[in-house]
């Protein structure tokens, strides 16, 4: 069990083997067992297996090849639409058109997503998360026909692995964990924590290829740039508004 | 592996048995193996074991008894503080003072949290998520001394189980999963999906105790009320502002 978790690699190349309906339902069912706020289950999962639909989703994920190559693409969404409908049918007045409710639904969706991934890996499948979901939520909403109250928060591609990458590097545990209170980092702490990452041949290669001075510059100037982050932030906040989660702002 | 996931129950009563340092580090390490956006690891975990610190956290979680009874309380936070410091030390200009970056950090934190929970359960531990974290993030920031760039998103209490509750009810799988596109629910669909939940003796009891007409009213009028949700939304958005994630709004 812990071994499955410890052996996780993001898998970006898949064999042509399909995932059986039985296996897919088994891992989706594992997702449903994750904790959810007040057992409201305010999330939904959209399964994409059809090639035409994958082709429509692909640009939403900057045409990363996993979308078309994976047999199954799962889009995890915060979803108050279903819960609100139930309330209205039950003569109850839902008060979930606000930011807190979006975050609540996003938490439900993400815990379920990680359960699905661990379950999938325990069955020999490989997974990859696509962070692009929150950059292009507006377009994904159109493709998947998500109604008001529903916002996509992450996407996972799943299939049988056709590659066996090395384990990804991670910061030392003490870089992530604080005991009793947050101990802020000195310059020395930061240097120690990131030293191993900076010295990986792969990362030295990235710095060189991109003509940068440091690995951090590859992140700030190439991969996750301020201007993109600001533009995506505005799109995402507009999506929250148009999907009905910011009604306290008026 | 899947069995651990399928057998998940939220555990709210714990024995007095401590969690060894070795076991705690093993499950935290399992958390670190979760996928993270661009391998940036933009999250932190604060471990609370000290009784005085638990007493300070308790009101942030509406004095739910798990905080004081569990040997370990873990607060998972979106964290760009560490990454930003690394960027600045590396002559790179971080552009992560925006809403997208908060959501990115929250996703990292939540996937790690769920890995920790599954790993803990596989070792015979019991866990409970506390949704209150996002209601009182401002107060938790004070107690845990979280600097700018850090926002708590969820809390998990962990310990050896001193109860064995029934498996929680869940909607049928077809209530959560959509194939190819979102199929919106008819009134009949909603009635079918929620019928089992409404008829559980426990839930019939809740409706009666609270003097309500329907289970949904227990949610809307008692447990998750609009006025609270709106108030907590404003606090959370203010926290995002004060922790430096809304700088594109000016």
XYZ file of C-alpha atoms in Angstrom:
500
model
C 0.000 0.000 0.000
C 2.599 2.527 1.096
C 4.842 0.940 -1.563
C 2.405 1.966 -4.289
C 2.531 5.534 -2.988
C 6.320 5.559 -2.630
C 6.781 4.209 -6.160
C 4.636 6.884 -7.817
C 5.977 8.290 -11.060
C 3.986 10.509 -13.408
C 3.463 8.418 -16.549
C 3.185 10.349 -19.816
C 3.429 7.465 -22.314
C 0.815 4.735 -22.411
C 0.453 1.451 -24.286
C -2.549 1.002 -26.563
C -4.219 -1.294 -24.005
C -7.678 -0.077 -23.027
C -8.858 0.126 -19.433
C -11.758 -2.265 -18.856
C -15.074 -0.828 -17.677
C -14.717 -2.962 -14.553
C -11.277 -1.584 -13.667
C -12.353 1.977 -14.399
C -15.389 1.658 -12.158
C -13.274 0.060 -9.447
C -10.870 3.001 -9.329
C -13.661 5.589 -9.594
C -15.386 3.849 -6.712
C -12.151 4.118 -4.700
C -12.293 7.853 -5.403
C -15.797 8.035 -3.943
C -14.561 6.644 -0.603
C -12.392 9.724 0.030
C -13.522 12.059 2.800
C -15.884 14.811 1.664
C -17.099 17.853 3.601
C -20.207 16.908 5.573
C -20.588 13.927 3.224
C -22.072 16.361 0.693
C -19.956 14.954 -2.161
C -19.874 18.307 -3.895
C -17.786 17.208 -6.860
C -18.174 15.356 -10.148
C -15.854 13.439 -12.455
C -16.135 13.579 -16.234
C -14.662 10.591 -18.087
C -13.349 11.218 -21.612
C -12.587 8.153 -23.746
C -13.864 9.274 -27.139
C -11.155 10.406 -29.563
C -13.102 13.397 -30.860
C -13.721 14.610 -27.337
C -10.050 14.136 -26.465
C -9.158 16.201 -29.509
C -11.397 18.977 -28.179
C -9.816 18.798 -24.736
C -6.241 18.705 -26.064
C -5.822 22.463 -26.677
C -7.227 23.155 -23.181
C -4.146 21.292 -21.967
C -1.744 23.046 -24.341
C -1.748 19.937 -26.542
C 0.255 17.863 -24.089
C 0.339 14.470 -25.846
C -1.002 12.519 -22.833
C -4.541 13.706 -23.539
C -4.685 11.953 -26.903
C -2.491 8.993 -25.966
C -4.094 8.000 -22.679
C -7.106 5.678 -22.985
C -8.903 7.593 -20.234
C -8.915 11.262 -19.254
C -10.648 12.223 -16.007
C -11.658 15.809 -15.255
C -12.377 16.408 -11.565
C -14.774 19.269 -10.850
C -16.083 21.140 -7.828
C -19.854 20.615 -8.245
C -22.668 22.277 -6.300
C -25.134 21.941 -9.184
C -26.347 18.514 -8.090
C -26.499 19.427 -4.395
C -28.329 22.703 -5.117
C -30.908 20.870 -7.240
C -31.496 18.424 -4.389
C -31.955 21.335 -1.958
C -34.437 23.067 -4.242
C -36.443 19.858 -4.692
C -36.501 19.463 -0.904
C -37.856 22.936 -0.154
C -34.441 23.967 1.174
C -32.724 27.201 0.100
C -29.091 26.503 -0.883
C -26.572 29.161 0.196
C -23.601 27.897 -1.787
C -23.113 30.622 -4.387
C -19.943 31.853 -2.718
C -16.161 31.478 -2.708
C -16.066 29.234 0.374
C -18.325 26.747 -1.377
C -16.074 26.678 -4.435
C -13.076 25.859 -2.224
C -15.114 23.203 -0.386
C -16.026 21.553 -3.679
C -12.449 21.807 -4.940
C -11.186 20.047 -1.798
C -13.717 17.231 -2.280
C -12.686 16.865 -5.926
C -8.946 16.787 -5.177
C -9.111 14.228 -2.366
C -11.184 11.978 -4.630
C -8.696 12.506 -7.474
C -5.753 11.383 -5.363
C -7.651 8.299 -4.199
C -8.372 7.431 -7.833
C -4.680 7.843 -8.688
C -3.433 5.651 -5.834
C -6.057 3.018 -6.647
C -5.119 3.143 -10.347
C -1.428 2.721 -9.582
C -2.181 -0.210 -7.293
C -3.777 -1.886 -10.347
C -0.644 -1.373 -12.469
C -1.943 1.728 -14.239
C 0.053 4.936 -14.671
C -1.298 8.431 -14.096
C -0.387 12.025 -14.845
C -1.961 15.177 -13.384
C -2.468 18.130 -15.719
C -2.121 21.455 -13.912
C -3.427 23.198 -17.031
C -7.024 22.558 -15.927
C -7.136 25.713 -13.803
C -5.525 27.793 -16.574
C -8.240 27.056 -19.115
C -11.261 26.241 -16.954
C -13.406 28.485 -19.180
C -12.675 26.361 -22.266
C -13.020 23.037 -20.441
C -16.444 24.164 -19.211
C -17.503 24.595 -22.850
C -16.085 21.286 -24.042
C -17.536 19.219 -21.190
C -20.769 21.270 -21.052
C -20.420 22.016 -17.337
C -23.437 23.905 -15.973
C -23.443 26.721 -13.425
C -22.162 25.502 -10.059
C -19.491 23.293 -11.669
C -15.795 24.243 -12.078
C -13.024 21.876 -13.235
C -10.036 21.822 -10.842
C -7.744 19.074 -12.072
C -7.342 16.505 -14.828
C -5.726 13.080 -14.686
C -4.708 10.949 -17.658
C -4.672 7.205 -17.025
C -3.401 4.197 -18.940
C -1.005 1.275 -18.855
C 2.577 2.602 -18.655
C 4.799 2.531 -21.714
C 7.778 4.093 -19.944
C 9.508 3.648 -16.588
C 10.928 6.992 -15.557
C 13.163 7.515 -12.541
C 11.613 8.582 -9.269
C 11.307 12.387 -9.276
C 13.551 14.340 -6.920
C 11.946 15.850 -3.825
C 13.147 18.309 -1.212
C 14.309 16.679 2.033
C 11.351 16.019 4.372
C 12.478 18.797 6.731
C 12.019 21.210 3.829
C 8.250 20.612 3.845
C 7.426 19.729 7.452
C 7.376 22.165 10.393
C 6.998 21.068 14.011
C 4.609 23.044 16.261
C 4.995 26.287 14.359
C 6.239 27.481 10.994
C 10.008 27.960 11.144
C 10.852 30.449 8.458
C 13.858 29.685 6.274
C 17.227 31.425 6.437
C 19.213 31.898 3.235
C 21.404 29.008 4.358
C 18.363 26.765 4.878
C 17.142 27.517 1.372
C 20.544 26.833 -0.165
C 20.775 23.507 1.668
C 17.237 22.439 0.742
C 17.502 23.209 -2.972
C 21.143 22.190 -3.468
C 20.403 18.624 -4.561
C 17.703 19.763 -7.011
C 19.989 22.382 -8.551
C 22.786 19.885 -9.043
C 20.771 17.216 -10.865
C 22.262 16.792 -14.362
C 18.760 17.120 -15.854
C 18.240 20.481 -14.140
C 21.704 21.749 -15.052
C 20.694 20.846 -18.621
C 17.452 22.882 -18.365
C 19.364 25.954 -17.192
C 21.788 25.671 -20.113
C 19.159 24.942 -22.783
C 17.148 27.966 -21.725
C 20.164 30.243 -21.528
C 19.471 31.080 -17.874
C 21.716 31.746 -14.868
C 19.847 29.555 -12.365
C 17.240 26.814 -12.151
C 14.870 29.202 -10.386
C 15.009 31.459 -13.471
C 13.768 28.544 -15.577
C 10.661 28.565 -13.390
C 10.147 32.334 -13.197
C 11.120 33.253 -16.782
C 10.152 30.175 -18.817
C 7.828 27.679 -17.151
C 5.621 29.648 -14.711
C 5.802 33.300 -15.699
C 4.181 36.174 -13.836
C 2.335 37.485 -16.881
C 0.768 34.062 -17.528
C -0.103 33.550 -13.862
C -1.811 36.938 -13.702
C -3.753 36.302 -16.921
C -4.828 32.808 -15.772
C -5.789 34.201 -12.349
C -8.179 36.632 -14.001
C -9.707 33.910 -16.173
C -10.166 31.630 -13.163
C -11.758 34.366 -11.040
C -14.074 35.219 -13.948
C -14.992 31.533 -14.201
C -15.855 31.457 -10.491
C -18.059 34.483 -11.090
C -19.797 33.108 -14.172
C -20.275 29.666 -12.605
C -22.034 31.342 -9.682
C -19.491 31.231 -6.853
C -18.862 34.944 -6.221
C -22.333 36.295 -5.501
C -21.251 37.939 -2.229
C -19.144 40.431 -4.175
C -22.094 42.498 -5.382
C -4.112 -1.288 -1.247
C -7.509 -0.561 -2.730
C -8.891 -2.310 0.365
C -7.392 0.360 2.612
C -9.108 3.016 0.506
C -12.430 1.168 0.374
C -12.426 0.676 4.144
C -11.892 4.352 4.979
C -13.927 5.706 7.864
C -13.370 9.080 9.481
C -12.118 8.317 12.988
C -12.989 10.872 15.658
C -11.993 8.929 18.792
C -8.430 7.850 19.391
C -6.667 5.685 21.992
C -3.943 7.278 24.134
C -1.255 5.504 22.079
C 1.285 7.928 20.625
C 2.442 7.788 17.022
C 6.159 6.995 16.859
C 8.480 9.470 15.149
C 9.364 6.728 12.671
C 5.733 6.082 11.694
C 4.955 9.797 11.488
C 7.933 10.399 9.192
C 6.983 7.394 7.083
C 3.494 8.724 6.404
C 4.709 12.302 5.872
C 7.221 10.937 3.407
C 4.380 9.159 1.597
C 2.694 12.572 1.354
C 5.794 13.997 -0.331
C 5.549 11.442 -3.140
C 2.238 12.880 -4.365
C 2.317 14.724 -7.680
C 3.027 18.452 -7.397
C 2.765 21.125 -10.084
C 6.062 21.318 -11.961
C 7.662 19.519 -8.979
C 7.671 22.902 -7.226
C 6.292 21.397 -3.988
C 4.533 24.634 -3.104
C 3.034 23.444 0.159
C 4.052 22.835 3.764
C 2.764 20.676 6.604
C 2.709 21.849 10.213
C 2.702 19.066 12.822
C 1.040 19.838 16.169
C 1.692 17.388 19.020
C 2.077 19.764 21.970
C -0.996 20.042 24.199
C -0.787 23.821 24.609
C -0.583 24.284 20.859
C -3.535 21.943 20.356
C -5.486 24.015 22.872
C -4.735 27.101 20.774
C -5.830 25.367 17.573
C -9.017 23.931 19.089
C -11.197 27.066 18.813
C -10.065 27.470 15.159
C -11.824 24.142 14.637
C -14.914 25.071 16.677
C -13.581 22.966 19.558
C -14.215 19.683 17.801
C -12.802 17.188 20.336
C -10.511 15.426 17.803
C -7.997 18.280 17.978
C -7.256 17.675 21.646
C -7.740 13.898 21.596
C -5.647 13.004 18.567
C -1.936 12.542 19.234
C -1.082 14.329 15.986
C -2.732 17.216 14.143
C -1.466 18.068 10.660
C -2.221 21.400 9.002
C -1.628 21.350 5.241
C -0.838 24.736 3.703
C -0.378 26.203 0.255
C 3.161 27.630 0.537
C 4.984 29.896 -1.917
C 7.117 31.470 0.828
C 9.871 28.869 0.530
C 9.807 28.830 -3.291
C 9.826 32.643 -3.490
C 12.830 32.816 -1.157
C 14.671 30.328 -3.369
C 13.847 32.422 -6.449
C 15.091 35.610 -4.808
C 18.327 33.947 -3.717
C 18.803 32.718 -7.301
C 18.417 36.119 -8.941
C 15.003 35.063 -10.289
C 11.895 37.253 -9.919
C 8.971 35.193 -8.588
C 5.586 35.997 -10.108
C 3.433 34.013 -7.703
C 1.558 36.724 -5.816
C -1.707 35.867 -7.530
C -4.863 33.763 -7.226
C -3.702 31.069 -9.654
C -0.649 30.443 -7.505
C -2.784 30.066 -4.376
C -4.895 27.435 -6.141
C -1.743 25.688 -7.402
C -0.362 25.523 -3.858
C -3.707 24.353 -2.486
C -3.791 21.502 -5.025
C -0.264 20.427 -4.031
C -1.231 20.507 -0.345
C -4.436 18.509 -0.826
C -2.917 15.732 -2.928
C -0.171 15.346 -0.320
C -2.787 15.308 2.461
C -4.703 12.469 0.871
C -1.515 10.450 0.366
C -0.696 10.940 4.057
C -4.191 9.761 5.002
C -4.080 6.624 2.861
C -0.581 5.817 4.121
C -1.690 6.373 7.732
C -4.700 4.105 7.304
C -2.512 1.415 5.756
C -0.512 1.468 9.025
C -3.636 0.958 11.161
C -4.071 4.631 12.033
C -7.371 6.514 11.796
C -7.782 9.985 10.306
C -10.323 12.775 10.220
C -10.336 15.847 7.954
C -11.418 19.153 9.458
C -13.185 21.370 6.937
C -13.060 24.228 9.442
C -9.518 25.114 8.320
C -10.772 27.325 5.481
C -13.345 28.998 7.754
C -10.765 30.276 10.232
C -7.592 30.479 8.151
C -6.910 33.928 9.628
C -6.743 32.547 13.166
C -4.753 29.436 12.193
C -2.188 31.707 10.515
C -1.690 33.463 13.866
C -1.446 30.265 15.914
C 0.980 28.498 13.561
C 2.869 31.725 12.726
C 2.437 31.289 8.978
C 4.285 33.980 7.009
C 3.122 35.760 3.844
C 2.773 33.296 0.967
C 1.366 30.567 3.229
C -2.363 29.732 3.621
C -3.761 26.693 5.493
C -6.197 24.660 3.379
C -7.000 21.547 5.363
C -6.311 19.854 8.683
C -6.112 16.158 9.482
C -6.190 14.584 12.943
C -4.419 11.226 13.224
C -4.239 8.548 15.900
C -4.963 4.922 16.675
C -8.736 4.302 16.390
C -10.840 3.948 19.518
C -14.090 3.438 17.600
C -15.193 1.440 14.561
C -17.946 3.355 12.835
C -19.986 2.022 9.937
C -18.932 2.848 6.405
C -20.445 6.243 5.465
C -23.191 6.263 2.847
C -22.304 7.531 -0.611
C -24.356 8.435 -3.668
C -24.422 5.715 -6.338
C -21.356 5.969 -8.620
C -23.528 7.230 -11.508
C -24.420 10.213 -9.312
C -20.820 11.460 -9.410
C -19.468 10.224 -12.750
C -20.384 11.595 -16.189
C -19.309 9.984 -19.432
C -17.984 12.229 -22.239
C -19.977 15.269 -21.163
C -21.848 16.504 -18.116
C -25.359 15.102 -18.148
C -27.463 17.459 -16.103
C -29.885 15.928 -13.624
C -33.646 15.787 -13.986
C -35.827 16.027 -10.880
C -36.323 12.288 -11.141
C -32.565 11.675 -11.263
C -32.051 13.738 -8.125
C -34.821 11.929 -6.270
C -33.353 8.554 -7.226
C -29.794 9.531 -6.286
C -30.619 10.952 -2.867
C -33.373 8.509 -1.904
C -31.119 6.088 -0.030
C -29.436 8.910 1.908
C -32.773 10.443 2.893
C -34.087 7.118 4.147
C -31.182 6.248 6.437
C -32.514 6.041 10.012
C -29.677 8.323 11.172
C -30.682 10.998 8.670
C -34.394 10.674 9.438
C -33.296 11.255 13.044
C -31.380 14.445 12.111
C -34.445 15.867 10.358
C -36.650 15.194 13.406
C -34.141 16.459 16.001
C -33.717 19.698 14.115
C -37.434 20.172 13.542
C -36.982 20.326 9.765
C -39.077 19.115 6.832
C -36.248 17.524 4.841
C -32.651 16.360 5.137
C -31.573 19.085 2.706
C -32.952 21.695 5.135
C -30.626 20.303 7.820
C -27.761 21.245 5.500
C -29.066 24.636 4.375
C -30.581 25.838 7.680
C -28.396 24.169 10.323
C -25.079 22.730 9.166
C -23.926 24.853 6.196
C -25.857 28.116 6.266
C -25.661 30.870 3.680
C -24.840 33.597 6.193
C -21.889 31.582 7.549
C -20.671 30.663 4.077
C -20.748 34.307 2.986
C -18.938 35.455 6.141
C -16.274 32.727 5.804
C -15.876 33.535 2.092
C -15.021 37.120 2.946
C -12.526 36.069 5.625
C -10.861 33.615 3.228
C -10.613 36.161 0.413
C -9.160 38.691 2.883
C -6.630 36.057 3.958
C -5.607 35.504 0.341
C -5.126 39.260 0.046
C -3.146 39.645 3.272
C -1.004 36.581 2.549
C -0.077 38.112 -0.798
C -2.069 36.139 -3.366
C -4.341 38.834 -4.836
C -1.887 41.434 -6.077
C -3.412 41.524 -9.561
C -6.549 43.127 -8.165
C -5.007 46.577 -7.709
